[in-house]
mmCIF file of C-alpha atoms and ligand atoms in Angstrom:
data_model
loop_
_atom_site.group_PDB
_atom_site.id
_atom_site.type_symbol
_atom_site.label_atom_id
_atom_site.label_comp_id
_atom_site.label_asym_id
_atom_site.label_seq_id
_atom_site.Cartn_x
_atom_site.Cartn_y
_atom_site.Cartn_z
ATOM 1 C CA UNK G 1 -14.775 10.710 -4.606
ATOM 2 C CA UNK G 2 -11.918 11.202 -2.195
ATOM 3 C CA UNK G 3 -10.958 8.470 0.283
ATOM 4 C CA UNK G 4 -11.168 10.947 3.142
ATOM 5 C CA UNK G 5 -14.758 11.822 2.128
ATOM 6 C CA UNK G 6 -15.679 8.124 1.941
ATOM 7 C CA UNK G 7 -14.354 7.775 5.491
ATOM 8 C CA UNK G 8 -16.032 10.912 6.821
ATOM 9 C CA UNK G 9 -19.398 10.017 5.234
ATOM 10 C CA UNK G 10 -19.385 6.355 6.308
ATOM 11 C CA UNK G 11 -21.834 5.160 8.944
ATOM 12 C CA UNK G 12 -19.897 1.929 9.517
ATOM 13 C CA UNK G 13 -16.452 0.442 8.952
ATOM 14 C CA UNK G 14 -15.612 0.200 5.243
ATOM 15 C CA UNK G 15 -14.177 -2.837 3.442
ATOM 16 C CA UNK G 16 -11.296 -2.148 1.018
ATOM 17 C CA UNK G 17 -8.370 -4.013 -0.441
ATOM 18 C CA UNK G 18 -5.122 -3.637 -2.360
ATOM 19 C CA UNK G 19 -4.274 -5.342 -5.641
ATOM 20 C CA UNK G 20 -1.040 -5.770 -7.582
ATOM 21 C CA UNK G 21 -0.850 -5.223 -11.331
ATOM 22 C CA UNK G 22 -0.420 -8.629 -13.014
ATOM 23 C CA UNK G 23 3.004 -9.771 -14.158
ATOM 24 C CA UNK G 24 3.876 -8.438 -17.595
ATOM 25 C CA UNK G 25 2.269 -10.621 -20.264
ATOM 26 C CA UNK G 26 -0.806 -11.521 -18.191
ATOM 27 C CA UNK G 27 -4.256 -10.344 -19.145
ATOM 28 C CA UNK G 28 -6.326 -7.878 -17.078
ATOM 29 C CA UNK G 29 -8.998 -10.592 -16.859
ATOM 30 C CA UNK G 30 -6.752 -12.120 -14.192
ATOM 31 C CA UNK G 31 -7.382 -9.008 -12.065
ATOM 32 C CA UNK G 32 -11.135 -9.010 -12.732
ATOM 33 C CA UNK G 33 -11.405 -12.695 -11.738
ATOM 34 C CA UNK G 34 -9.921 -11.784 -8.360
ATOM 35 C CA UNK G 35 -11.949 -8.632 -7.844
ATOM 36 C CA UNK G 36 -15.382 -9.805 -9.045
ATOM 37 C CA UNK G 37 -16.254 -11.851 -5.912
ATOM 38 C CA UNK G 38 -15.038 -9.070 -3.569
ATOM 39 C CA UNK G 39 -17.385 -6.469 -5.099
ATOM 40 C CA UNK G 40 -20.225 -8.088 -3.105
ATOM 41 C CA UNK G 41 -18.806 -6.267 -0.038
ATOM 42 C CA UNK G 42 -19.000 -2.873 -1.766
ATOM 43 C CA UNK G 43 -15.467 -1.510 -1.425
ATOM 44 C CA UNK G 44 -15.650 2.266 -1.994
ATOM 45 C CA UNK G 45 -12.008 2.357 -3.104
ATOM 46 C CA UNK G 46 -9.350 -0.099 -4.243
ATOM 47 C CA UNK G 47 -5.588 0.462 -3.940
ATOM 48 C CA UNK G 48 -3.308 -0.462 -6.826
ATOM 49 C CA UNK G 49 0.390 -0.898 -6.047
ATOM 50 C CA UNK G 50 3.220 0.546 -8.120
ATOM 51 C CA UNK G 51 6.278 -1.533 -8.963
ATOM 52 C CA UNK G 52 9.427 0.213 -10.002
ATOM 53 C CA UNK G 53 11.994 -1.152 -12.395
ATOM 54 C CA UNK G 54 14.340 -3.943 -11.300
ATOM 55 C CA UNK G 55 17.879 -4.754 -12.314
ATOM 56 C CA UNK G 56 18.208 -8.389 -13.419
ATOM 57 C CA UNK G 57 21.143 -10.285 -14.873
ATOM 58 C CA UNK G 58 20.560 -12.339 -18.025
ATOM 59 C CA UNK G 59 23.028 -15.151 -18.722
ATOM 60 C CA UNK G 60 24.379 -14.919 -22.276
ATOM 61 C CA UNK G 61 25.459 -17.960 -24.368
ATOM 62 C CA UNK G 62 29.060 -16.989 -23.647
ATOM 63 C CA UNK G 63 28.330 -17.487 -19.945
ATOM 64 C CA UNK G 64 28.708 -13.784 -19.224
ATOM 65 C CA UNK G 65 25.960 -11.966 -17.311
ATOM 66 C CA UNK G 66 24.236 -9.032 -18.984
ATOM 67 C CA UNK G 67 22.531 -6.473 -16.709
ATOM 68 C CA UNK G 68 19.024 -5.516 -17.804
ATOM 69 C CA UNK G 69 16.498 -3.114 -16.302
ATOM 70 C CA UNK G 70 12.963 -4.568 -16.409
ATOM 71 C CA UNK G 71 9.550 -3.586 -15.133
ATOM 72 C CA UNK G 72 7.821 -6.810 -14.118
ATOM 73 C CA UNK G 73 4.455 -5.339 -13.134
ATOM 74 C CA UNK G 74 3.649 -2.289 -15.246
ATOM 75 C CA UNK G 75 0.113 -0.976 -15.681
ATOM 76 C CA UNK G 76 -0.854 0.727 -12.380
ATOM 77 C CA UNK G 77 -2.508 3.715 -14.067
ATOM 78 C CA UNK G 78 -4.190 1.596 -16.749
ATOM 79 C CA UNK G 79 -5.666 -0.716 -14.108
ATOM 80 C CA UNK G 80 -6.948 2.292 -12.148
ATOM 81 C CA UNK G 81 -8.756 3.609 -15.231
ATOM 82 C CA UNK G 82 -10.151 0.126 -15.948
ATOM 83 C CA UNK G 83 -11.436 -0.247 -12.356
ATOM 84 C CA UNK G 84 -13.265 3.085 -12.540
ATOM 85 C CA UNK G 85 -14.787 2.104 -15.851
ATOM 86 C CA UNK G 86 -15.838 -1.446 -14.919
ATOM 87 C CA UNK G 87 -16.753 -1.212 -11.225
ATOM 88 C CA UNK G 88 -17.368 2.521 -10.656
ATOM 89 C CA UNK G 89 -15.111 2.479 -7.595
ATOM 90 C CA UNK G 90 -12.445 4.998 -6.704
ATOM 91 C CA UNK G 91 -8.998 3.642 -7.499
ATOM 92 C CA UNK G 92 -6.042 4.666 -5.336
ATOM 93 C CA UNK G 93 -2.845 4.403 -7.375
ATOM 94 C CA UNK G 94 0.356 4.175 -5.373
ATOM 95 C CA UNK G 95 2.960 6.702 -6.426
ATOM 96 C CA UNK G 96 6.639 6.484 -5.515
ATOM 97 C CA UNK G 97 9.628 8.764 -5.050
ATOM 98 C CA UNK G 98 11.943 5.982 -6.298
ATOM 99 C CA UNK G 99 12.621 6.130 -10.034
ATOM 100 C CA UNK G 100 10.811 9.461 -10.473
ATOM 101 C CA UNK G 101 12.192 12.952 -10.975
ATOM 102 C CA UNK G 102 9.949 15.783 -9.749
ATOM 103 C CA UNK G 103 9.096 16.405 -13.410
ATOM 104 C CA UNK G 104 8.073 12.725 -13.874
ATOM 105 C CA UNK G 105 5.906 13.008 -10.759
ATOM 106 C CA UNK G 106 4.247 16.167 -12.003
ATOM 107 C CA UNK G 107 3.480 14.550 -15.364
ATOM 108 C CA UNK G 108 2.157 11.371 -13.711
ATOM 109 C CA UNK G 109 -0.142 13.460 -11.502
ATOM 110 C CA UNK G 110 -1.402 15.372 -14.544
ATOM 111 C CA UNK G 111 -2.324 12.034 -16.184
ATOM 112 C CA UNK G 112 -4.169 10.898 -13.039
ATOM 113 C CA UNK G 113 -5.949 14.237 -12.755
ATOM 114 C CA UNK G 114 -7.074 14.099 -16.408
ATOM 115 C CA UNK G 115 -8.418 10.582 -15.830
ATOM 116 C CA UNK G 116 -10.563 11.905 -12.976
ATOM 117 C CA UNK G 117 -8.604 9.998 -10.310
ATOM 118 C CA UNK G 118 -8.832 11.887 -7.018
ATOM 119 C CA UNK G 119 -6.694 9.714 -4.750
ATOM 120 C CA UNK G 120 -3.059 8.686 -4.408
ATOM 121 C CA UNK G 121 -1.025 6.822 -1.800
ATOM 122 C CA UNK G 122 2.316 8.650 -1.627
ATOM 123 C CA UNK G 123 5.322 6.436 -0.827
ATOM 124 C CA UNK G 124 9.061 6.611 -0.957
ATOM 125 C CA UNK G 125 9.490 3.068 -2.318
ATOM 126 C CA UNK G 126 12.272 0.653 -1.436
ATOM 127 C CA UNK G 127 15.818 0.568 -2.692
ATOM 128 C CA UNK G 128 16.529 -1.309 -5.924
ATOM 129 C CA UNK G 129 17.639 -4.899 -5.241
ATOM 130 C CA UNK G 130 21.214 -4.045 -6.287
ATOM 131 C CA UNK G 131 21.380 -1.111 -3.838
ATOM 132 C CA UNK G 132 21.904 -1.395 -0.100
ATOM 133 C CA UNK G 133 19.924 1.738 0.671
ATOM 134 C CA UNK G 134 17.400 3.927 -1.087
ATOM 135 C CA UNK G 135 18.907 6.227 -3.709
ATOM 136 C CA UNK G 136 16.568 8.920 -5.021
ATOM 137 C CA UNK G 137 16.405 9.670 -8.720
ATOM 138 C CA UNK G 138 18.546 12.694 -9.637
ATOM 139 C CA UNK G 139 16.110 15.588 -9.235
ATOM 140 C CA UNK G 140 13.650 13.382 -7.333
ATOM 141 C CA UNK G 141 12.504 13.095 -3.730
ATOM 142 C CA UNK G 142 14.398 11.586 -0.790
ATOM 143 C CA UNK G 143 11.435 10.968 1.485
ATOM 144 C CA UNK G 144 7.684 10.538 1.115
ATOM 145 C CA UNK G 145 6.933 13.836 2.913
ATOM 146 C CA UNK G 146 8.592 15.699 0.009
ATOM 147 C CA UNK G 147 6.371 13.851 -2.466
ATOM 148 C CA UNK G 148 3.311 14.706 -0.351
ATOM 149 C CA UNK G 149 4.376 18.374 -0.453
ATOM 150 C CA UNK G 150 4.631 18.294 -4.237
ATOM 151 C CA UNK G 151 1.154 16.737 -4.578
ATOM 152 C CA UNK G 152 -0.307 19.181 -2.069
ATOM 153 C CA UNK G 153 1.395 21.994 -3.993
ATOM 154 C CA UNK G 154 -0.386 20.907 -7.180
ATOM 155 C CA UNK G 155 -3.645 20.830 -5.215
ATOM 156 C CA UNK G 156 -2.910 24.521 -4.600
ATOM 157 C CA UNK G 157 -1.999 25.183 -8.257
ATOM 158 C CA UNK G 158 1.804 25.074 -7.871
ATOM 159 C CA UNK G 159 3.722 23.565 -10.784
ATOM 160 C CA UNK G 160 7.490 23.238 -11.215
ATOM 161 C CA UNK G 161 7.490 25.878 -13.938
ATOM 162 C CA UNK G 162 6.392 29.001 -12.110
ATOM 163 C CA UNK G 163 5.866 30.851 -15.358
ATOM 164 C CA UNK G 164 2.982 28.632 -16.518
ATOM 165 C CA UNK G 165 -0.167 30.617 -17.194
ATOM 166 C CA UNK G 166 -3.764 29.705 -16.194
ATOM 167 C CA UNK G 167 -2.661 26.909 -13.876
ATOM 168 C CA UNK G 168 -5.417 24.589 -12.694
ATOM 169 C CA UNK G 169 -5.451 22.955 -9.271
ATOM 170 C CA UNK G 170 -5.494 19.191 -8.857
ATOM 171 C CA UNK G 171 -7.793 17.679 -6.262
ATOM 172 C CA UNK G 172 -6.025 14.685 -4.717
ATOM 173 C CA UNK G 173 -6.744 13.116 -1.365
ATOM 174 C CA UNK G 174 -3.349 11.891 -0.195
ATOM 175 C CA UNK G 175 -2.694 8.765 1.863
ATOM 176 C CA UNK G 176 0.656 7.766 3.369
ATOM 177 C CA UNK G 177 2.173 4.623 4.906
ATOM 178 C CA UNK G 178 2.572 3.979 8.643
ATOM 179 C CA UNK G 179 4.391 1.146 10.413
ATOM 180 C CA UNK G 180 3.008 -0.167 13.735
ATOM 181 C CA UNK G 181 6.177 -2.259 14.103
ATOM 182 C CA UNK G 182 8.477 0.565 12.875
ATOM 183 C CA UNK G 183 9.869 1.058 9.389
ATOM 184 C CA UNK G 184 12.977 -1.110 9.142
ATOM 185 C CA UNK G 185 15.316 1.838 8.550
ATOM 186 C CA UNK G 186 13.945 4.030 11.345
ATOM 187 C CA UNK G 187 16.145 4.555 14.386
ATOM 188 C CA UNK G 188 13.143 4.026 16.695
ATOM 189 C CA UNK G 189 9.355 3.836 16.554
ATOM 190 C CA UNK G 190 9.178 7.311 18.119
ATOM 191 C CA UNK G 191 11.388 8.810 15.381
ATOM 192 C CA UNK G 192 9.383 6.996 12.719
ATOM 193 C CA UNK G 193 6.172 8.514 14.127
ATOM 194 C CA UNK G 194 7.831 11.915 14.175
ATOM 195 C CA UNK G 195 8.513 11.593 10.447
ATOM 196 C CA UNK G 196 5.007 10.222 9.903
ATOM 197 C CA UNK G 197 3.676 13.446 11.433
ATOM 198 C CA UNK G 198 5.792 15.351 8.915
ATOM 199 C CA UNK G 199 3.922 13.537 6.104
ATOM 200 C CA UNK G 200 0.561 14.433 7.632
ATOM 201 C CA UNK G 201 1.601 18.062 8.125
ATOM 202 C CA UNK G 202 2.724 18.174 4.477
ATOM 203 C CA UNK G 203 -0.840 17.349 3.395
ATOM 204 C CA UNK G 204 -1.698 13.671 3.947
ATOM 205 C CA UNK G 205 -5.346 13.042 4.862
ATOM 206 C CA UNK G 206 -4.986 9.527 6.259
ATOM 207 C CA UNK G 207 -2.515 6.739 7.017
ATOM 208 C CA UNK G 208 -2.612 3.101 5.856
ATOM 209 C CA UNK G 209 -0.573 0.724 7.985
ATOM 210 C CA UNK G 210 1.838 -1.972 7.030
ATOM 211 C CA UNK G 211 0.315 -5.425 7.571
ATOM 212 C CA UNK G 212 0.423 -6.745 11.133
ATOM 213 C CA UNK G 213 -0.800 -9.893 12.876
ATOM 214 C CA UNK G 214 -0.933 -8.691 16.469
ATOM 215 C CA UNK G 215 -3.618 -6.067 17.081
ATOM 216 C CA UNK G 216 -1.820 -4.885 20.240
ATOM 217 C CA UNK G 217 0.880 -3.438 17.972
ATOM 218 C CA UNK G 218 -1.755 -1.442 16.059
ATOM 219 C CA UNK G 219 -3.528 -0.213 19.216
ATOM 220 C CA UNK G 220 -0.203 0.899 20.721
ATOM 221 C CA UNK G 221 0.772 2.601 17.437
ATOM 222 C CA UNK G 222 -2.513 4.525 17.243
ATOM 223 C CA UNK G 223 -2.047 5.610 20.876
ATOM 224 C CA UNK G 224 1.496 6.850 20.188
ATOM 225 C CA UNK G 225 0.375 8.652 17.013
ATOM 226 C CA UNK G 226 -2.429 10.416 18.901
ATOM 227 C CA UNK G 227 0.012 11.401 21.683
ATOM 228 C CA UNK G 228 2.322 12.808 18.994
ATOM 229 C CA UNK G 229 -0.539 14.959 17.680
ATOM 230 C CA UNK G 230 -1.491 12.906 14.591
ATOM 231 C CA UNK G 231 -5.272 13.127 14.407
ATOM 232 C CA UNK G 232 -6.106 11.711 10.935
ATOM 233 C CA UNK G 233 -7.667 8.266 10.316
ATOM 234 C CA UNK G 234 -5.236 5.343 10.658
ATOM 235 C CA UNK G 235 -6.401 2.448 8.459
ATOM 236 C CA UNK G 236 -5.217 -1.001 9.569
ATOM 237 C CA UNK G 237 -3.790 -3.346 6.916
ATOM 238 C CA UNK G 238 -4.530 -7.075 7.237
ATOM 239 C CA UNK G 239 -3.132 -10.029 5.358
ATOM 240 C CA UNK G 240 -4.309 -13.588 5.919
ATOM 241 C CA UNK G 241 -1.353 -15.974 6.015
ATOM 242 C CA UNK G 242 -1.727 -18.459 3.148
ATOM 243 C CA UNK G 243 1.348 -20.702 2.962
ATOM 244 C CA UNK G 244 3.920 -22.217 5.343
ATOM 245 C CA UNK G 245 6.577 -20.231 3.482
ATOM 246 C CA UNK G 246 4.914 -17.017 4.682
ATOM 247 C CA UNK G 247 6.315 -17.730 8.162
ATOM 248 C CA UNK G 248 9.756 -16.820 6.870
ATOM 249 C CA UNK G 249 8.953 -14.660 3.843
ATOM 250 C CA UNK G 250 6.656 -12.166 5.606
ATOM 251 C CA UNK G 251 8.989 -11.224 8.502
ATOM 252 C CA UNK G 252 11.863 -10.963 6.006
ATOM 253 C CA UNK G 253 9.967 -8.856 3.480
ATOM 254 C CA UNK G 254 7.814 -6.684 5.733
ATOM 255 C CA UNK G 255 9.806 -6.554 9.014
ATOM 256 C CA UNK G 256 6.847 -7.646 11.142
ATOM 257 C CA UNK G 257 6.507 -10.326 13.826
ATOM 258 C CA UNK G 258 4.200 -13.304 13.587
ATOM 259 C CA UNK G 259 2.717 -14.151 16.999
ATOM 260 C CA UNK G 260 3.850 -17.552 18.387
ATOM 261 C CA UNK G 261 0.248 -18.758 18.656
ATOM 262 C CA UNK G 262 -0.320 -18.180 14.926
ATOM 263 C CA UNK G 263 3.073 -19.580 13.905
ATOM 264 C CA UNK G 264 2.494 -22.767 15.938
ATOM 265 C CA UNK G 265 -0.933 -23.291 14.336
ATOM 266 C CA UNK G 266 0.608 -22.893 10.874
ATOM 267 C CA UNK G 267 3.460 -25.294 11.671
ATOM 268 C CA UNK G 268 0.901 -27.949 12.738
ATOM 269 C CA UNK G 269 -0.875 -27.770 9.341
ATOM 270 C CA UNK G 270 -0.523 -30.771 7.006
ATOM 271 C CA UNK G 271 -0.689 -28.708 3.811
ATOM 272 C CA UNK G 272 -1.200 -25.158 2.524
ATOM 273 C CA UNK G 273 -4.968 -25.698 2.260
ATOM 274 C CA UNK G 274 -4.996 -26.070 6.030
ATOM 275 C CA UNK G 275 -2.671 -23.055 6.382
ATOM 276 C CA UNK G 276 -5.103 -20.916 4.366
ATOM 277 C CA UNK G 277 -7.880 -21.907 6.763
ATOM 278 C CA UNK G 278 -5.757 -20.970 9.806
ATOM 279 C CA UNK G 279 -4.866 -17.655 8.088
ATOM 280 C CA UNK G 280 -8.514 -16.869 7.377
ATOM 281 C CA UNK G 281 -9.593 -17.661 10.951
ATOM 282 C CA UNK G 282 -6.816 -15.494 12.405
ATOM 283 C CA UNK G 283 -7.723 -12.600 10.072
ATOM 284 C CA UNK G 284 -11.420 -12.901 11.043
ATOM 285 C CA UNK G 285 -10.559 -12.674 14.760
ATOM 286 C CA UNK G 286 -8.189 -9.768 14.129
ATOM 287 C CA UNK G 287 -10.825 -7.967 12.040
ATOM 288 C CA UNK G 288 -13.573 -8.493 14.640
ATOM 289 C CA UNK G 289 -11.405 -6.949 17.350
ATOM 290 C CA UNK G 290 -10.511 -4.023 15.071
ATOM 291 C CA UNK G 291 -14.196 -3.492 14.263
ATOM 292 C CA UNK G 292 -14.940 -3.337 18.008
ATOM 293 C CA UNK G 293 -12.141 -0.772 18.346
ATOM 294 C CA UNK G 294 -14.006 1.343 15.768
ATOM 295 C CA UNK G 295 -11.498 1.431 12.895
ATOM 296 C CA UNK G 296 -12.732 3.505 9.913
ATOM 297 C CA UNK G 297 -11.727 0.941 7.301
ATOM 298 C CA UNK G 298 -10.521 -2.665 7.226
ATOM 299 C CA UNK G 299 -7.986 -2.818 4.415
ATOM 300 C CA UNK G 300 -6.863 -6.219 3.100
ATOM 301 C CA UNK G 301 -3.709 -7.109 1.217
ATOM 302 C CA UNK G 302 -4.745 -9.535 -1.520
ATOM 303 C CA UNK G 303 -1.312 -10.022 -3.115
ATOM 304 C CA UNK G 304 -2.917 -11.335 -6.266
ATOM 305 C CA UNK G 305 -5.308 -13.916 -4.713
ATOM 306 C CA UNK G 306 -8.682 -13.061 -3.274
ATOM 307 C CA UNK G 307 -10.452 -16.258 -2.160
ATOM 308 C CA UNK G 308 -9.138 -15.972 1.408
ATOM 309 C CA UNK G 309 -10.085 -12.262 1.590
ATOM 310 C CA UNK G 310 -13.575 -13.271 0.407
ATOM 311 C CA UNK G 311 -13.815 -15.857 3.193
ATOM 312 C CA UNK G 312 -12.791 -13.252 5.784
ATOM 313 C CA UNK G 313 -15.103 -10.533 4.447
ATOM 314 C CA UNK G 314 -18.181 -12.759 4.275
ATOM 315 C CA UNK G 315 -17.981 -13.211 8.063
ATOM 316 C CA UNK G 316 -17.823 -9.455 8.691
ATOM 317 C CA UNK G 317 -19.512 -7.352 5.998
HETATM 318 P P1 LIG O 401 9.168 7.484 4.202
HETATM 319 O O1 LIG O 401 7.983 7.990 4.908
HETATM 320 O O2 LIG O 401 9.952 8.445 3.364
HETATM 321 O O3 LIG O 401 10.135 6.826 5.300
HETATM 322 C C1 LIG O 401 11.252 6.033 4.910
HETATM 323 C C2 LIG O 401 12.249 5.966 6.060
HETATM 324 O O4 LIG O 401 12.868 7.252 6.221
HETATM 325 C C3 LIG O 401 11.632 5.652 7.414
HETATM 326 O O5 LIG O 401 12.547 4.873 8.131
HETATM 327 C C4 LIG O 401 11.444 7.015 8.074
HETATM 328 O O6 LIG O 401 11.480 6.917 9.491
HETATM 329 C C5 LIG O 401 12.649 7.764 7.536
HETATM 330 N N1 LIG O 401 12.390 9.197 7.355
HETATM 331 C C6 LIG O 401 11.274 9.785 6.885
HETATM 332 N N2 LIG O 401 11.434 11.134 6.820
HETATM 333 C C7 LIG O 401 12.695 11.383 7.241
HETATM 334 C C8 LIG O 401 13.468 12.576 7.385
HETATM 335 N N3 LIG O 401 12.945 13.780 7.098
HETATM 336 N N4 LIG O 401 14.736 12.463 7.846
HETATM 337 C C9 LIG O 401 15.269 11.244 8.147
HETATM 338 N N5 LIG O 401 14.579 10.081 8.031
HETATM 339 C C10 LIG O 401 13.312 10.149 7.575
HETATM 340 N N6 LIG O 401 6.377 0.015 -2.105
HETATM 341 C C11 LIG O 401 6.342 -0.003 -3.458
HETATM 342 O O7 LIG O 401 7.393 -0.057 -4.090
HETATM 343 N N7 LIG O 401 5.141 0.059 -4.133
HETATM 344 C C12 LIG O 401 3.959 0.128 -3.500
HETATM 345 O O8 LIG O 401 2.901 0.172 -4.135
HETATM 346 C C13 LIG O 401 3.952 0.134 -2.074
HETATM 347 N N8 LIG O 401 2.796 0.212 -1.365
HETATM 348 C C14 LIG O 401 2.834 0.277 0.007
HETATM 349 C C15 LIG O 401 1.623 0.413 0.712
HETATM 350 C C16 LIG O 401 1.624 0.465 2.114
HETATM 351 C C17 LIG O 401 0.321 0.625 2.848
HETATM 352 C C18 LIG O 401 2.858 0.370 2.820
HETATM 353 C C19 LIG O 401 2.864 0.386 4.316
HETATM 354 C C20 LIG O 401 4.047 0.231 2.125
HETATM 355 C C21 LIG O 401 4.067 0.193 0.723
HETATM 356 N N9 LIG O 401 5.256 0.099 -0.019
HETATM 357 C C22 LIG O 401 5.222 0.079 -1.389
HETATM 358 C C23 LIG O 401 6.551 -0.029 0.679
HETATM 359 C C24 LIG O 401 7.244 1.338 0.925
HETATM 360 O O9 LIG O 401 7.560 1.947 -0.303
HETATM 361 C C25 LIG O 401 8.505 1.070 1.745
HETATM 362 O O10 LIG O 401 8.167 0.628 3.028
HETATM 363 C C26 LIG O 401 9.539 2.198 1.801
HETATM 364 O O11 LIG O 401 10.744 1.656 2.313
HETATM 365 C C27 LIG O 401 9.150 3.363 2.710
HETATM 366 O O12 LIG O 401 8.188 4.135 2.160
HETATM 367 P P2 LIG O 401 7.515 5.358 3.011
HETATM 368 O O13 LIG O 401 6.623 6.064 2.099
HETATM 369 O O14 LIG O 401 6.985 4.842 4.293
HETATM 370 O O15 LIG O 401 8.847 6.239 3.267
#
């Protein structure tokens, strides 16, 4: 079933979460061990991230560095199929512009369609670590709205080869990313929202936000989106802080602020066990306020570990 139909049919706020494919070499059991406890809260869909190739440098015996392109977390599509099979939930694979030609995208969407997957989250992706800004694949997309247009086109039976006969239509519900604290490359939040509207007009059914720790930022973002004419559901993304290191890693990686009150509580903690508790309590308070606001879905970023998400969800669902 499509995410947008889950949202439209729901009588109360839904619980969902995002998982990462395991590092190459790890077993899928690792994923199941994390998901099993969370199934108690009946997530109707689960997002699975996509990780593009990375350029690493391997030191040779001679001391020289050899560049090597590696994919550290393959398996997004395989995990989606496994989730459908094991848990009977709707998987939402993330699909990127980065590293894909339009042809690659079309073929990936055909695979998803054949598997019976009806949802995708369409993203541009970040630049490779060796690049200072995003460089699209030759013959690929520059921005997520172009990817949304291609997916929407396939939903209407448009393929790259116009001469194909008996073309079937795909049936994807498309989600896109939104940034309550602005995407780091955007010239302003208003311009970012303008481009977000472009993604919705191209065919996106709903928006999932970047993680945030201050609900005021989300409320303000929703208000600005509505003023700009964006009417679709805006799903808030929540991540419980789990380590002291997160105080520096999260702002650096996700370009979001951590409220002073939360940062000071984390700094006071003796160890990361105490930090996890502070993170869980903060996420519970955030979630309660968002539930009161009437959000359609509470979406949690598990980043490979689910015990803290479980502790948040058991207070709310
Ligand atoms: P876009 O919507 O294309 O926007 C990128 C930038 O370009 C923004 O600054 C925007 O303002 C600007 N822009 C957009 N359109 C135009 C235009 N027409 N002209 C000029 N400027 C424009 N990354 C992964 O690699 N894998 C994942 O699985 C993944 N999952 C994510 C899930 C969520 C919920 C979120 C919020 C992010 C996720 N990301 C993931 C990160 C994402 O790929 C990056 O944030 C990326 O830098 C931007 O992607 P986007 O789809 O928002 O890009």
